[in-house]
Amino acid sequence: MHRFLVKLSSSSNQFRSSKNHRLILPLLPSSKPFTSSSSVSSSPPRHSNRSGYPYLVELFQKISPLSSNSRTLGVNGRSISSEAGRESIEYDVLIVGAGPAGLSAAIRLKQLSQEKNIDLSVCVVEKGAEVGGHIISGNVFEPVALDELLPHWRQEHTPIEIPASSDKFWFLTKDRAISLPSPFDNKGNYVISLSQLVRWLGGKAEELGTEIYPGFSASEVLYDASDKVVGIATKDMGISKDGSKKENFQPGVDIKGRVTLFAEGCRGSLSERIIKKYKLREEVNAQHQTYALGIKEVWEIDESKHNPGEVVHTLGWPLDPKTYGGSFLYHMNDRQVALGLVVALNYHNPFLNPYEEFQKLKPHPAIKRILEGGTVLQYGARTLNEGGFQSIPYPVFPGGAIIGCSAGFLNVPKIKGTHTAMKSGMLAAEAAFGVLHEGINMNTYWDNLKDSWVWKELYAARNYRPAFEYGLLPGLAVSAMEHYVLKGKVPFTLKHGKADHEATNLARKCTPIEYPKPDGVLSFDVPTSLYRSNTNHDHDQPSHLRLRDPKIPEKVNFPEYAAPESRYCPARVYEYVEDEEGKPKLQINAQNCLHCKACDIKDPKQNIEWTVPEGGGGPAYSLM
Amino acid sequence: MKILVAVKRVVDYAVKIRVKPDKTGVDTQNVKMSMNPFCEIALEEALRIKEAGFAKEVVAVSIGPSQCVDTLRTGLAMGADRGIHVETNSSFLPLTIAKILKSLAEFENPGLIFLGKQAIDDDCNQTGQMVAALLGWPQATFASKVVLDKDKHVATVDREVDGGLETLCVDLPAVITTDLRLNQPRYASLPNIMKAKSKPIKKMTVQDLKVDVKSDIEILQVTEPPQRKSGVMVSSVDELIDKLRNEAHVV
């Protein structure tokens, strides 16, 4: 979809040209980088001399211009046109998403820019109100990519403080925990809060001159006449539920990049559109992506029970043998532990409720004895990729590339995706730099990815997850073989089963699951947990969760599948209430949304489309 | 005319707070902070007055640690012309804040001082009133409508009071504190955020302003409210009276 900015400045001539004409205005002198709303900034940001200030691009069209009531605002001597049309701001590189991949790309670009003494303007837009606000992950961090990106991190004060000290692996039954040899080896890794690490990375990126704008959601991709991606449009703010403009209406802006990198995380809304549009999976015969939903709490526990660096993973209870998933319990610092349950979204029983399964986990004796006497500090949920090697799409498209979990580089047997996301960001940055200054092709990103340790690692790990299609025991057997003997050196690659949304059986073929009531001490109801995620959206805006066909929930989801969205959503966004005639009607409480994307993935008819709400909304994670 | 707007950096209204284990206060580490919603409304009103042509300059001031600069930048992005940051790591109570604002007012000579009616962290609802008293200026608090008359040099303010709406007419210079229904604050647009980078923020200290910050109040302890106990079902009126008299001791 094209966006035209009609230029109405009185200071220059009206062109009547037959094609869009671009006017590039000269480079501005540098200005101090800005930290907007309440984003990261511990020390005053240092700034290189020539930061590469954004260009202001004005496009104008041959078709009759709008009325000439334009306001021209002077910005350091330049005029911007802002009529009913949208403003347009241009950068060398635009990055969508301030997560590990996006920020690593920004840092790498600025490093190259300094090394080669070539200016580069880099902009990162982030839908969360703060950098790190939408970041949630286990997380036992493998620092391999960070060692490459910022090798001096070990001499600095960082949020990476607690080395992993043990690797426990338990098979849980209802009452017991059976210790098994651990398939993980976390020596050299650290138990961290990824939200805190990303905030630190954000500070580093800003120090180097990156412009980061939290609180702005990218709602559309911008294309030029040759269908090449030229940037994104941020979402209009101040639109009422009925679609009308409120008194504080603020139109979005077009942010253009000569290269655009999408780093939206797992199931990124714009990344999914790009993958579909350019058929990026078909391009390399990749399989569909498969996903899991992770639900997590950070607890503050009794000092006597706290063992910083302890890493525990479990299998078995509360999940049944046909459902892939497991829990994690990591001891961070400050008496905090990260506890979570990950449930693969290709589960069959539509009555399964991952949130309630997580509540069932906590009273287990082995878990309860750690949590007893503690309090929950934060709660959150997010989907993650499990497709691994087989599902990686071709990540390059005309105008840019996809990095991080939006493409899907998570190493499933290690359950780590941060290090590969960061590396993908760094490789894309190097390729983008080459595109802008050496005239090479962005395909170099793909080539370099395939030559890197990311590829080697994901290739070796490729058969673990698909083996579980055959069941828990075959899966464990294959995992053991892979881990101890084969290490991926087999001539075949197992395929994934059905796509997650297709794997759900009809409700009438399955048994409903009875979940116990929450006790308010270890287990909680959804509203209580949701309150701990600090999630909020302006309520008077159109729902960001779109139904492609508004009749399907009542026609298909409710009768055929027993309303699975009311069960898998960890934020109680979807509820069926009785209308005036006593019939069930879907009510969407969009304000609760945690931005996990489970609905976009698991809806049986793929009828729910997750789109971005107004920027700044969503959870406010700080310890996750 | 110049308008001075005081903005406070507080814990974001949607964040779940908890008390620090040592009971000295609310845990603000790793917690999302934002501009106090009532301060946003105050700033918005000041900006509208400036856009209507009644004021030449809107100055935002914030008192607190170095991160207050972020709050001021948001204010500048909304449209304030410049910012003043009185840097301190102490957490001051309203009287000290009022003394600082008085000192600033004597320095800047604004025609109007706008504040939010209260901060959402302490709910004091004192600072505006104290500033007016220290300066000897008229005050109109809980404003839900502000109309300026440039010629007569007065402001007509509708106040939201318990009994309904009260309309006051105050001579300028005056102190106005803002209530929820006054306006809906604007969003800071991306171009405005970029422009705000080059707007000046002046740093000052309490020593510069010659303010005595010694407080008469010491916070002894902060605890969470007691857990709500579950109710008891009674079977008869007699039993209810018995419980009210002998257990709850309220009759």
CSV table of C-alpha atoms in Angstrom, one decimal, chain A residues 416-571:
chain,number,residue,atom,x,y,z
A,416,LYS,CA,17.7,-20.4,23.9
A,417,GLY,CA,17.1,-17.9,21.2
A,418,THR,CA,18.6,-14.7,22.5
A,419,HIS,CA,22.2,-15.4,21.3
A,420,THR,CA,21.1,-16.4,17.8
A,421,ALA,CA,18.7,-13.5,17.6
A,422,MET,CA,21.6,-11.1,18.5
A,423,LYS,CA,23.9,-12.7,16.0
A,424,SER,CA,21.3,-12.5,13.2
A,425,GLY,CA,20.9,-8.8,14.0
A,426,MET,CA,24.7,-8.3,13.8
A,427,LEU,CA,24.9,-10.1,10.5
A,428,ALA,CA,22.0,-8.2,9.0
A,429,ALA,CA,23.7,-5.0,10.1
A,430,GLU,CA,26.9,-5.9,8.4
A,431,ALA,CA,25.0,-6.7,5.2
A,432,ALA,CA,23.0,-3.5,5.4
A,433,PHE,CA,26.1,-1.5,5.9
A,434,GLY,CA,27.5,-3.1,2.8
A,435,VAL,CA,24.3,-2.4,0.9
A,436,LEU,CA,24.4,1.3,1.8
A,437,HIS,CA,28.1,1.9,1.2
A,438,GLU,CA,29.6,-0.8,-0.9
A,439,GLY,CA,26.7,-1.5,-3.2
A,440,ILE,CA,26.5,-5.2,-2.3
A,441,ASN,CA,23.3,-7.1,-2.2
A,442,MET,CA,21.3,-7.8,1.0
A,443,ASN,CA,21.5,-11.5,0.2
A,444,THR,CA,24.9,-11.4,1.8
A,445,TYR,CA,23.0,-11.5,5.1
A,446,TRP,CA,21.6,-15.0,4.1
A,447,ASP,CA,25.0,-16.2,2.9
A,448,ASN,CA,26.7,-15.0,6.1
A,449,LEU,CA,24.0,-16.6,8.2
A,450,LYS,CA,24.6,-19.9,6.6
A,451,ASP,CA,28.3,-19.6,7.2
A,452,SER,CA,27.9,-18.7,10.8
A,453,TRP,CA,27.7,-20.7,14.1
A,454,VAL,CA,23.9,-19.9,14.1
A,455,TRP,CA,23.4,-22.2,11.1
A,456,LYS,CA,25.7,-24.9,12.5
A,457,GLU,CA,23.9,-24.8,15.8
A,458,LEU,CA,20.4,-24.9,14.4
A,459,TYR,CA,21.3,-27.6,11.9
A,460,ALA,CA,22.7,-29.8,14.7
A,461,ALA,CA,19.6,-29.2,16.8
A,462,ARG,CA,17.0,-29.8,14.0
A,463,ASN,CA,15.7,-33.3,14.8
A,464,TYR,CA,15.0,-33.0,18.5
A,465,ARG,CA,11.6,-31.3,18.4
A,466,PRO,CA,10.1,-33.1,15.4
A,467,ALA,CA,10.8,-36.5,17.0
A,468,PHE,CA,8.2,-35.6,19.7
A,469,GLU,CA,5.5,-35.9,17.0
A,470,TYR,CA,5.8,-39.6,17.6
A,471,GLY,CA,5.1,-39.2,21.4
A,472,LEU,CA,7.0,-38.3,24.6
A,473,LEU,CA,9.0,-41.5,24.9
A,474,PRO,CA,10.1,-41.7,21.3
A,475,GLY,CA,11.0,-38.0,21.5
A,476,LEU,CA,13.1,-38.5,24.6
A,477,ALA,CA,14.8,-41.5,23.1
A,478,VAL,CA,15.7,-39.5,20.0
A,479,SER,CA,16.8,-36.6,22.1
A,480,ALA,CA,19.1,-38.9,24.1
A,481,MET,CA,20.5,-40.4,20.8
A,482,GLU,CA,21.0,-36.9,19.4
A,483,HIS,CA,22.6,-35.5,22.5
A,484,TYR,CA,25.0,-38.3,23.3
A,485,VAL,CA,25.8,-39.8,19.9
A,486,LEU,CA,24.4,-38.3,16.7
A,487,LYS,CA,24.6,-34.6,17.4
A,488,GLY,CA,22.6,-33.9,14.2
A,489,LYS,CA,25.0,-35.8,11.9
A,490,VAL,CA,22.3,-37.8,10.3
A,491,PRO,CA,21.5,-37.6,6.6
A,492,PHE,CA,17.8,-36.9,7.2
A,493,THR,CA,15.8,-34.1,8.6
A,494,LEU,CA,12.6,-34.9,10.4
A,495,LYS,CA,9.6,-32.9,9.4
A,496,HIS,CA,7.2,-31.0,11.6
A,497,GLY,CA,3.6,-32.3,11.9
A,498,LYS,CA,0.5,-30.3,11.3
A,499,ALA,CA,0.5,-26.6,11.8
A,500,ASP,CA,-0.4,-25.6,15.3
A,501,HIS,CA,-3.9,-24.3,14.4
A,502,GLU,CA,-4.7,-27.4,12.4
A,503,ALA,CA,-3.6,-29.8,15.2
A,504,THR,CA,-6.6,-28.9,17.4
A,505,ASN,CA,-9.2,-31.7,17.5
A,506,LEU,CA,-12.9,-31.1,17.5
A,507,ALA,CA,-14.3,-30.6,21.0
A,508,ARG,CA,-16.7,-33.5,20.8
A,509,LYS,CA,-13.8,-35.9,20.3
A,510,CYS,CA,-12.0,-34.7,23.4
A,511,THR,CA,-12.5,-34.8,27.1
A,512,PRO,CA,-13.0,-31.5,29.0
A,513,ILE,CA,-10.3,-30.9,31.6
A,514,GLU,CA,-11.3,-29.9,35.1
A,515,TYR,CA,-9.0,-27.3,36.6
A,516,PRO,CA,-8.8,-26.7,40.4
A,517,LYS,CA,-9.8,-23.3,41.8
A,518,PRO,CA,-6.9,-21.0,42.6
A,519,ASP,CA,-5.9,-20.8,46.2
A,520,GLY,CA,-4.6,-17.2,46.1
A,521,VAL,CA,-1.3,-18.2,47.6
A,522,LEU,CA,0.4,-20.3,45.0
A,523,SER,CA,-2.1,-20.3,42.3
A,524,PHE,CA,-4.1,-17.3,41.2
A,525,ASP,CA,-7.0,-16.3,38.9
A,526,VAL,CA,-6.2,-14.5,35.6
A,527,PRO,CA,-7.2,-11.0,36.7
A,528,THR,CA,-4.9,-11.2,39.7
A,529,SER,CA,-2.0,-12.4,37.5
A,530,LEU,CA,-2.8,-9.9,34.8
A,531,TYR,CA,-2.6,-7.1,37.3
A,532,ARG,CA,1.0,-8.2,37.9
A,533,SER,CA,1.9,-7.8,34.3
A,534,ASN,CA,1.2,-4.0,34.5
A,535,THR,CA,-0.6,-4.3,31.2
A,536,ASN,CA,-2.8,-1.5,30.0
A,537,HIS,CA,-4.1,0.0,26.9
A,538,ASP,CA,-6.2,3.1,26.4
A,539,HIS,CA,-9.7,1.6,26.4
A,540,ASP,CA,-11.2,4.0,24.0
A,541,GLN,CA,-9.5,2.7,20.8
A,542,PRO,CA,-10.7,0.2,18.2
A,543,SER,CA,-9.8,-3.4,19.2
A,544,HIS,CA,-6.4,-4.3,17.8
A,545,LEU,CA,-7.5,-7.9,17.5
A,546,ARG,CA,-9.2,-8.2,14.2
A,547,LEU,CA,-11.6,-11.0,13.1
A,548,ARG,CA,-11.2,-11.7,9.4
A,549,ASP,CA,-14.8,-13.0,9.5
A,550,PRO,CA,-16.8,-11.8,12.5
A,551,LYS,CA,-19.2,-14.7,12.3
A,552,ILE,CA,-16.7,-17.5,12.7
A,553,PRO,CA,-16.4,-17.4,16.5
A,554,GLU,CA,-20.0,-18.1,17.0
A,555,LYS,CA,-20.3,-20.4,14.0
A,556,VAL,CA,-17.1,-22.4,14.4
A,557,ASN,CA,-15.0,-21.7,17.4
A,558,PHE,CA,-17.7,-22.0,20.1
A,559,PRO,CA,-19.7,-25.0,18.8
A,560,GLU,CA,-16.9,-27.0,17.1
A,561,TYR,CA,-13.9,-26.3,19.3
A,562,ALA,CA,-15.5,-25.2,22.6
A,563,ALA,CA,-14.1,-21.7,22.3
A,564,PRO,CA,-10.3,-22.5,22.5
A,565,GLU,CA,-9.4,-18.8,22.5
A,566,SER,CA,-11.1,-18.4,25.8
A,567,ARG,CA,-8.8,-21.1,27.2
A,568,TYR,CA,-5.3,-20.5,25.6
A,569,CYS,CA,-5.3,-16.7,26.0
A,570,PRO,CA,-3.2,-16.0,29.1
A,571,ALA,CA,-4.9,-12.6,29.5
